[in-house]
Short mmCIF file of C-alpha atoms in Angstrom, two decimals:
data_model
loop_
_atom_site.label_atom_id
_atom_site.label_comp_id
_atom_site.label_asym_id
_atom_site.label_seq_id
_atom_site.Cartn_x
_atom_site.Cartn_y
_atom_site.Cartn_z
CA UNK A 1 148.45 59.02 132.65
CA UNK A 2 147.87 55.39 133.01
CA UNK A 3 149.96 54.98 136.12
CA UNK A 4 148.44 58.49 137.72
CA UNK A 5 145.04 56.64 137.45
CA UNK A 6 147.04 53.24 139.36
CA UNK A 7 148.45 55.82 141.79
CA UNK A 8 145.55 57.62 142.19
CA UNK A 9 143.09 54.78 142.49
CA UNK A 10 145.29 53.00 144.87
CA UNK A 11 145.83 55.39 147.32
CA UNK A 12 142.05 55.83 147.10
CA UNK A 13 141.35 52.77 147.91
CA UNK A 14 143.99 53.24 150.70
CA UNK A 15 142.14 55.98 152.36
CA UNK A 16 138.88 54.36 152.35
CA UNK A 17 139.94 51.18 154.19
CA UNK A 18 139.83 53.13 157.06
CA UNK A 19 136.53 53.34 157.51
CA UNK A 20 136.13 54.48 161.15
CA UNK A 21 138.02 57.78 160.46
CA UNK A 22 136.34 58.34 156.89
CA UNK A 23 133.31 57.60 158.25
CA UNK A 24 133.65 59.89 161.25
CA UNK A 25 134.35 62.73 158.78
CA UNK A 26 131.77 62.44 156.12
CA UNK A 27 128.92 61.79 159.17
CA UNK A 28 130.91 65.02 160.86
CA UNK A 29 130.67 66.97 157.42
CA UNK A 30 127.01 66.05 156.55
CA UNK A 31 125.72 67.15 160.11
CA UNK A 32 127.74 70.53 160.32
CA UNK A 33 125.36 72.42 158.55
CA UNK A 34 121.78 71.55 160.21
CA UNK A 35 123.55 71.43 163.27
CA UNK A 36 125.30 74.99 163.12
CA UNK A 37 121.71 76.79 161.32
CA UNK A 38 119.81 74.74 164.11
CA UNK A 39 122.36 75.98 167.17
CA UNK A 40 122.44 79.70 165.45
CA UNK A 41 118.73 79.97 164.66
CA UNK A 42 117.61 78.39 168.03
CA UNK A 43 119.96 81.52 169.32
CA UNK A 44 118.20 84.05 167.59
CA UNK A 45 115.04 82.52 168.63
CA UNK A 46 115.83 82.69 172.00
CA UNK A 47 117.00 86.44 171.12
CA UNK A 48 113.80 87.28 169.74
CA UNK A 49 111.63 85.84 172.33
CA UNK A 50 113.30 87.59 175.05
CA UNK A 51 113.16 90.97 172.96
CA UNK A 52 109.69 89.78 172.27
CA UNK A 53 109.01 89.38 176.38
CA UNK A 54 106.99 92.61 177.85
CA UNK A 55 108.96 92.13 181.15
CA UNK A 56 111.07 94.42 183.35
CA UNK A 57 112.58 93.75 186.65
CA UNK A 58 112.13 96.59 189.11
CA UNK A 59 113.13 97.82 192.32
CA UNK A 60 111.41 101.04 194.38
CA UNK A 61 109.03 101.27 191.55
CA UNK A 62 106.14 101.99 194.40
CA UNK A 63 108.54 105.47 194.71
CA UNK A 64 106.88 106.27 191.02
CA UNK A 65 103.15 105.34 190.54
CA UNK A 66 103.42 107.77 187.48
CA UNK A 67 105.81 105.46 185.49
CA UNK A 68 104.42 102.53 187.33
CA UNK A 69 101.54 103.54 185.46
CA UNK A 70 102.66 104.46 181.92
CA UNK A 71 104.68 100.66 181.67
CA UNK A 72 101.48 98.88 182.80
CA UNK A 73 99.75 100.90 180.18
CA UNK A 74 102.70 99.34 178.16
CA UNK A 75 101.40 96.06 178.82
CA UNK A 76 104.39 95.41 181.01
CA UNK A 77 104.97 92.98 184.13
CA UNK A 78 106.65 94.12 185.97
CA UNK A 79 108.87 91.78 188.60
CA UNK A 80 110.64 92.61 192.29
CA UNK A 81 114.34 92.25 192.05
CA UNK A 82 115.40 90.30 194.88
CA UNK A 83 117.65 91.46 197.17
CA UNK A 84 121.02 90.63 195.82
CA UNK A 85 120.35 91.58 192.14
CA UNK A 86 123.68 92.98 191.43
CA UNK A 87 125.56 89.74 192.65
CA UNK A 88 123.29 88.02 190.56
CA UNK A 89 123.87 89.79 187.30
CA UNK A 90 127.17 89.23 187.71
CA UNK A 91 126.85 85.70 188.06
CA UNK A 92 124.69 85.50 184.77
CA UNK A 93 122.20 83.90 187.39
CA UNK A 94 119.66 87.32 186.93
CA UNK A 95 118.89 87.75 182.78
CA UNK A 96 117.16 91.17 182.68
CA UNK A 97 118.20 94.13 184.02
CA UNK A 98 117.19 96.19 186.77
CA UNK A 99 115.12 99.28 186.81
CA UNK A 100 115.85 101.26 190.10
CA UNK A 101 114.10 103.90 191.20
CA UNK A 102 114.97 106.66 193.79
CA UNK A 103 112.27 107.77 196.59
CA UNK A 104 112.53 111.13 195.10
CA UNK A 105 111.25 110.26 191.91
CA UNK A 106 107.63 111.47 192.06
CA UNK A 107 108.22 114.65 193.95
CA UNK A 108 110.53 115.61 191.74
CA UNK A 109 108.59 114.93 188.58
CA UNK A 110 106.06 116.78 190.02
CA UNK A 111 108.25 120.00 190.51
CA UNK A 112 109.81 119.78 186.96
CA UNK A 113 112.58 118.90 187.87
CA UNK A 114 114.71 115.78 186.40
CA UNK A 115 114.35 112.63 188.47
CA UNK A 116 117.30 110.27 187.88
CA UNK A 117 116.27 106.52 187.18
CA UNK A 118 119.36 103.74 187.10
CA UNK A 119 119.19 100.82 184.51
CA UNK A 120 121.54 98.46 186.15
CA UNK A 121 122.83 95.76 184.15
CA UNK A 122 126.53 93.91 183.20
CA UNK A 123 127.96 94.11 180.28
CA UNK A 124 129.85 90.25 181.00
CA UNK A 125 125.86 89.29 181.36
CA UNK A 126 124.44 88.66 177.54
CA UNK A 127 121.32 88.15 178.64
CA UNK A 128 120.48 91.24 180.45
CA UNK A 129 122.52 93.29 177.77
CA UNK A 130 120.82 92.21 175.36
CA UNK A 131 117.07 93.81 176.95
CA UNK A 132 119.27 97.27 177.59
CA UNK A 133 118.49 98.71 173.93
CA UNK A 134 114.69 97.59 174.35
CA UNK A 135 114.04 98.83 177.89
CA UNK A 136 115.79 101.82 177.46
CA UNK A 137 113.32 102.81 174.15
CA UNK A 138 110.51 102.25 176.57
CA UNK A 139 112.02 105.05 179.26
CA UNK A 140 112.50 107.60 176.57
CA UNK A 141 108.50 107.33 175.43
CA UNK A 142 108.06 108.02 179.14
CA UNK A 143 109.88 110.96 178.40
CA UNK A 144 108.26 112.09 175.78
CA UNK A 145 104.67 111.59 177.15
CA UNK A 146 105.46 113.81 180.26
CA UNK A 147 107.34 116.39 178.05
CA UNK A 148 104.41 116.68 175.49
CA UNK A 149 101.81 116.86 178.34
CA UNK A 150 104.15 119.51 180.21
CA UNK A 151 104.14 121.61 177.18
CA UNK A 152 100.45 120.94 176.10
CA UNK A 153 99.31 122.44 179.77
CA UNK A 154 101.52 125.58 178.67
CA UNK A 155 99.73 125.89 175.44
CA UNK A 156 102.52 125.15 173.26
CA UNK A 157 102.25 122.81 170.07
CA UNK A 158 103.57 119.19 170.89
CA UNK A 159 105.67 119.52 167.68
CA UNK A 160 107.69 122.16 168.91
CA UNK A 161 109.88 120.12 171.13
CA UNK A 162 110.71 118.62 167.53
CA UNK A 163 112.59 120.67 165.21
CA UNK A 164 113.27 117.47 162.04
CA UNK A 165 112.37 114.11 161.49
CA UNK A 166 114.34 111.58 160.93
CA UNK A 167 113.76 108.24 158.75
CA UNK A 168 116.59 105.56 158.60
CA UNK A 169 117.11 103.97 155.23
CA UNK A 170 118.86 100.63 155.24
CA UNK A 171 120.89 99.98 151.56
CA UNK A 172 121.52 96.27 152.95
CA UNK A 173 119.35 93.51 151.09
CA UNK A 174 118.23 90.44 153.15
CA UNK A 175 120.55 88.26 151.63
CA UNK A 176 123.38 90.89 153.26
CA UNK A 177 121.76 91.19 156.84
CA UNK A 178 121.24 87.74 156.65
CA UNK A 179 125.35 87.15 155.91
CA UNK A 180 125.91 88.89 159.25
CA UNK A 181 123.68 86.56 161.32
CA UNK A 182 125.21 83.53 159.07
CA UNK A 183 129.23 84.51 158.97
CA UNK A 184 130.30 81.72 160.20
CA UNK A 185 129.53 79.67 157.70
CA UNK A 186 132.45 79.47 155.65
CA UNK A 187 134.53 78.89 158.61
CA UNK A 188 132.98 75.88 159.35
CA UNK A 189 133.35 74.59 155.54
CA UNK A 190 136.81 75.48 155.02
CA UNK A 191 137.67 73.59 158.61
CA UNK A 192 136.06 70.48 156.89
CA UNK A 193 138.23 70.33 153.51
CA UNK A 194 141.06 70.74 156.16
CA UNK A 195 140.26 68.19 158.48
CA UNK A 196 139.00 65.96 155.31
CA UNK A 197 142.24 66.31 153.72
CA UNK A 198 144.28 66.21 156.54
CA UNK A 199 144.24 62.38 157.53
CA UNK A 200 144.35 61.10 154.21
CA UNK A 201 147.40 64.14 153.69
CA UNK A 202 149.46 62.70 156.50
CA UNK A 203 148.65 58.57 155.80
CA UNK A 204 150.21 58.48 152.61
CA UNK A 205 153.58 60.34 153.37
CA UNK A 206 153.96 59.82 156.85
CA UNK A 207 152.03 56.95 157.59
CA UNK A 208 153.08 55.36 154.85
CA UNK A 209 156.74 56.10 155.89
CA UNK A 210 156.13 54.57 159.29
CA UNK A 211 155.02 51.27 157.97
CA UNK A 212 157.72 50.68 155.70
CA UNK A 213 155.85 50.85 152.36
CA UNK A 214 156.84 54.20 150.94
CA UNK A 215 159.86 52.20 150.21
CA UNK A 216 158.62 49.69 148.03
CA UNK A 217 156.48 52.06 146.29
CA UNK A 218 159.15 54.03 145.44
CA UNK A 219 161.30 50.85 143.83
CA UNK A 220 158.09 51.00 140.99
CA UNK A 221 159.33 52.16 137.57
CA UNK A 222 156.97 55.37 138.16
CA UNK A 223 158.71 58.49 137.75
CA UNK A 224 158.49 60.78 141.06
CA UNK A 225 156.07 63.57 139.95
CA UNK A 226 153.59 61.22 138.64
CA UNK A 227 153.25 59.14 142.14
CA UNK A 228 153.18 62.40 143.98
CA UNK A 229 150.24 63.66 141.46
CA UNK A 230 148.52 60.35 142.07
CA UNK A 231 148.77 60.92 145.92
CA UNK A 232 147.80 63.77 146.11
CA UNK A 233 144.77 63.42 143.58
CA UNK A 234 143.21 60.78 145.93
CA UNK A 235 143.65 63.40 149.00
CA UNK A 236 142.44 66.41 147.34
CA UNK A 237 139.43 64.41 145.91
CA UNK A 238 138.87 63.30 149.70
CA UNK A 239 139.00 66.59 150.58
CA UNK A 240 136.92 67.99 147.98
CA UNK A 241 134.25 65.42 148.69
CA UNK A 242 133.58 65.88 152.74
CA UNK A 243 133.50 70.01 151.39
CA UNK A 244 131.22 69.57 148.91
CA UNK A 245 128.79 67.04 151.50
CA UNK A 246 129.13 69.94 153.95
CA UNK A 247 128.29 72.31 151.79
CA UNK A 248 125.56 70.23 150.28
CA UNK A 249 124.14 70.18 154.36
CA UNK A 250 123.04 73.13 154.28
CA UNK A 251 120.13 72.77 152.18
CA UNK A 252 117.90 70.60 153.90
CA UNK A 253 119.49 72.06 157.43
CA UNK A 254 117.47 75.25 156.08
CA UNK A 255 114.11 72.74 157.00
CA UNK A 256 115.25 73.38 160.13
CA UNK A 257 115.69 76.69 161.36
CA UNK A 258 113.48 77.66 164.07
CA UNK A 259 114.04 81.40 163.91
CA UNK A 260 111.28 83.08 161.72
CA UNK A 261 113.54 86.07 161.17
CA UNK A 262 116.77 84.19 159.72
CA UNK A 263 114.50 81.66 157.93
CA UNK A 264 113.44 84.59 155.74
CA UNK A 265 116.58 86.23 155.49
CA UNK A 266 118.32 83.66 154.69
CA UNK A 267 118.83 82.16 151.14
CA UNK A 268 120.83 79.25 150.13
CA UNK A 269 120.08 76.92 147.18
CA UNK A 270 121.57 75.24 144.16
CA UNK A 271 123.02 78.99 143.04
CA UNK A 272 124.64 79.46 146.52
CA UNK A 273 125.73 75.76 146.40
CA UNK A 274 127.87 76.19 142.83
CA UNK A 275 129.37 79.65 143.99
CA UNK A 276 130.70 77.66 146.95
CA UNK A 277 132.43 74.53 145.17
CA UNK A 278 133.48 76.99 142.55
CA UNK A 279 135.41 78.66 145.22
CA UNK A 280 137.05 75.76 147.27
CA UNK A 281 138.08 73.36 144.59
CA UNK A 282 141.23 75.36 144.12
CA UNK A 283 142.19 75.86 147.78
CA UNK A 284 141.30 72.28 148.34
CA UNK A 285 144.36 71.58 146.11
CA UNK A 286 146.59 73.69 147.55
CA UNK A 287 145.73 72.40 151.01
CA UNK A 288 146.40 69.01 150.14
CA UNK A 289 149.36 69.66 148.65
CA UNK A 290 150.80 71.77 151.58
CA UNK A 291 149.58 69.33 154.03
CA UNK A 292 151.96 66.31 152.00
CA UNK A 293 154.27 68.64 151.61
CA UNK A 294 153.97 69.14 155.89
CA UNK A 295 154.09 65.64 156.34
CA UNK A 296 156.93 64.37 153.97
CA UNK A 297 159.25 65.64 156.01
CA UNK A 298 158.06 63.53 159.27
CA UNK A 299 159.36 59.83 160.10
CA UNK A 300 156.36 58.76 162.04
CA UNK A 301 152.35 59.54 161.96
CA UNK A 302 152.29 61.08 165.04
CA UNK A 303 155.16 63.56 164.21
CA UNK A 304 153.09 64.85 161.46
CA UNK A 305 150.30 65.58 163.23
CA UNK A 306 152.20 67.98 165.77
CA UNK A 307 153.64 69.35 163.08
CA UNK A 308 150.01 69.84 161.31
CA UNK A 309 148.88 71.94 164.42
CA UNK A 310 150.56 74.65 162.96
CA UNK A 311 148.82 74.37 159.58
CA UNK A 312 145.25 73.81 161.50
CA UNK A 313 146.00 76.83 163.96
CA UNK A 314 147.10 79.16 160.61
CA UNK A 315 144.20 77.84 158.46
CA UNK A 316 141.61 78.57 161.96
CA UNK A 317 143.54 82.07 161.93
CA UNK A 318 143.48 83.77 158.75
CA UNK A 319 139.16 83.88 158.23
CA UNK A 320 139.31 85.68 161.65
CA UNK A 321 140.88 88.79 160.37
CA UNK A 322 138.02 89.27 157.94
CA UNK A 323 135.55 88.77 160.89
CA UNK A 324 137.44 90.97 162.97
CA UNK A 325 138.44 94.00 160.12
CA UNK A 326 136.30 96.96 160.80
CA UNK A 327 137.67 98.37 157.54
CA UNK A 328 136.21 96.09 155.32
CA UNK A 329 136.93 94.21 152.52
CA UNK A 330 140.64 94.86 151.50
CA UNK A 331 142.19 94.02 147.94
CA UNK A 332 144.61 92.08 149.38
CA UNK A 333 142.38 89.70 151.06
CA UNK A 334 142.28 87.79 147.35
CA UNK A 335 145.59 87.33 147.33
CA UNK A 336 145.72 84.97 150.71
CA UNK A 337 144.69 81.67 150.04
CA UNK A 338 142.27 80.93 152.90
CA UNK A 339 140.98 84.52 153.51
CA UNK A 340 140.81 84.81 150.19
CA UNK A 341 137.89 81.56 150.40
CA UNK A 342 136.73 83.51 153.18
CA UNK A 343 136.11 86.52 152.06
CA UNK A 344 134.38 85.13 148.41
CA UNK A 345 132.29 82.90 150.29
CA UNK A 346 130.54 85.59 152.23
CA UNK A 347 129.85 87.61 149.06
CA UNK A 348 127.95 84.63 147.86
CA UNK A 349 125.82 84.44 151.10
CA UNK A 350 125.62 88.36 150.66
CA UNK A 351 124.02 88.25 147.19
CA UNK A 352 126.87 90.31 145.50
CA UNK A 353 128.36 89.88 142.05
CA UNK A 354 131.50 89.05 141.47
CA UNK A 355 133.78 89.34 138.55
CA UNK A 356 136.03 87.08 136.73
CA UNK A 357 138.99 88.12 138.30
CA UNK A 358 137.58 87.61 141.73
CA UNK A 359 137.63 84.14 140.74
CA UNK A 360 140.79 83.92 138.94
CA UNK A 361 143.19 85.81 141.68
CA UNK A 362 142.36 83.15 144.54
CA UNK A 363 142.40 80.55 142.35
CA UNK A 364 146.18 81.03 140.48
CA UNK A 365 147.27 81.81 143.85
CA UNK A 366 146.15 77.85 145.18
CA UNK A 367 147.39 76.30 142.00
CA UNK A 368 151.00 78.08 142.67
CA UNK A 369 151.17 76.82 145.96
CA UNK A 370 150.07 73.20 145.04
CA UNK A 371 152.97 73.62 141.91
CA UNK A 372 155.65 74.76 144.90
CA UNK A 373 154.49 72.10 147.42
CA UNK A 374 154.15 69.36 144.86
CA UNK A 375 157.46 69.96 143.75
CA UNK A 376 159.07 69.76 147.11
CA UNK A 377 157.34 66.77 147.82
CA UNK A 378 158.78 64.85 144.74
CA UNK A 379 161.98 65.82 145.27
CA UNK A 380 161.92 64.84 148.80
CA UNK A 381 160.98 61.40 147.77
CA UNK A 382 163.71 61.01 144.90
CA UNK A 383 165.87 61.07 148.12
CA UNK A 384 167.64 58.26 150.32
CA UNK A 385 166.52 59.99 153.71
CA UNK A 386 162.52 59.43 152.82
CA UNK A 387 163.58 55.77 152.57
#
């Protein structure tokens, strides 16, 4: 144990000579979270406002002064389209859509019959999709006002036209609606162990390799397994450190949020905090491992990191098929390091509980693959070619 701590506290010591790169990560790992709740909530904001905005953009509405009437009763303003509104919602330049109405609308209203009205928006445009839902609610009470007046005039009860009612009951708490808003989250935390791990991973095989010390080291009556357990101590505890900071962000980047909607949905404190770390300290093992275990095999620095691409583009690939399953959770997902993070870490923004074995099933999966990769890497270095 004596020499793990020499290992361990050299390589440390190693790693934080480098000050430029360690200091671009921790300063990258302690901004992530205001900055991503500040970018996401400023986006809902905006969201809001715009649903918010009692505006429409219109074109032959002088063709209807009925519904010109019921939408200023609304407390609507309403805008001319310009001329080339179509080219312009396709080039995102126009941000609403357009109401257009025929020149036939208000004699056939008149007749009963069923003027058509078109709502013309593109789906490529996010802005003006996003006012579809909201304008379209406002048509259908236009509806409804001229078909209860139509039937009041035949002497028919309003509620006729209605045969149930229906009331929507939503099971989700805030903490879960919240999660959907907020999703990204883990994402962002499990790229940080990565990319905290992932210099320090590839220095002290690799680089180390490339400068010509690995093979001093090596002459060092230290047997194998304790100078890889040393190593990779030092990167795993780099690792685990720019994780925790970025986790640790996201309380005061709550301060923040500008969104009055997600700033009372969301919840994350010291609870949140602990449910997090109690998830990634295994994977951050396992990642550190693999990553030496990546890099052994590499004769220069730069090698490693093409070779690393592949890890980074796996790691980056994995939490998208829980943000892309329609199906839901699956009981596999704990059994996939990374996913398995994933998936854990948005029950704890959700609020749920979770049982022993949702802990224990990630976690013996990471400390197999750190055993496997920790094991290759020793006997990699008790080799002539590492030399």
């Amino acid at each position: 144990m004596s020499r793990f701590w020499i290992v361990l506290v050299k390589e440390l010591v190693d790693a934080l000579r480098d000050r430029r790169t360690l200091f671009t990560v921790l300063i990258s790992s302690v901004a992530m979270g205001p900055l991503v709740l500040v970018l996401l909530s400023t986006m809902i904001g905006n969201i809001e406002k715009r649903a918010d905005a009692r505006e429409m953009v219109v074109m032959g509405l002088q063709h209807a002064p009925t519904l010109r009437n019921y939408l200023e009763r609304q407390t609507f303003t309403l805008t001319e389209a310009p001329a080339d509104f179509e080219k312009q919602l396709k080039d995102n330049k126009l941000g609403d859509p357009v109401l257009v109405v025929g020149e036939t609308f208000e004699a056939e209203l008149a007749a009963g019959e069923v003027p058509v009205v078109e709502l013309v928006t593109a789906s490529a445009n996010q802005r003006a999709q996003a006012s579809v839902g909201r304008l379209t609610r406002v048509l259908q009470g236009f509806n409804q006002e001229q078909s209860m007046l139509r039937i009041s005039t035949r002497g028919m009860a309003p509620g006729s036209l209605q045969a149930m009612a229906v009331q929507e009951r939503d099971l989700s708490n805030a903490s879960a609606r919240a999660a959907q808003l907020t999703g990204m989250l883990p994402f962002f935390i499990l790229m940080a162990v990565l990319y905290g791990c992932l210099a320090a991973a590839l220095d002290t095989t690799a680089g180390e390799r490339e400068r010509g010390s690995l093979e001093p080291l090596l002459m060092n009556p230290t047997g194998r397994f304790t100078l890889v357990a040393g190593k990779w101590g030092a990167v795993a505890a780099i690792g685990w450190l720019i994780g925790a900071l970025g986790c640790l962000s996201f309380l005061p980047g709550q301060w923040l949020l500008r969104s009055e909607t997600l700033a009372a949905m969301f919840r994350y404190g010291w609870v949140e905090l602990a449910g997090f770390l109690a998830v990634l300290t295994p994977l951050v093992g396992a990642l550190a491992a693999m990553l030496m275990a990546l890099a052994i095999r590499c004769k220069s620095f730069k090698e490693a990191q093409a070779n690393a691409a592949v890890m980074l583009t796996l790691v980056s690939f994995l939490p998208m098929l829980a943000m892309f399953n329609q199906e839901g959770e699956q009981p596999w997902h704990l059994t996939v390091p990374v996913l398995a993070q994933f998936t854990l870490m948005g029950r704890v923004l959700r609020g749920e509980a979770m049982g022993v074995m949702d802990y224990l099933i990630p976690a013996a999966m990471s400390v197999v693959i750190a055993a496997l990769a920790l094991g290759y890497v020793a006997r990699q270095l008790s080799r002539a070619a590492v030399k």
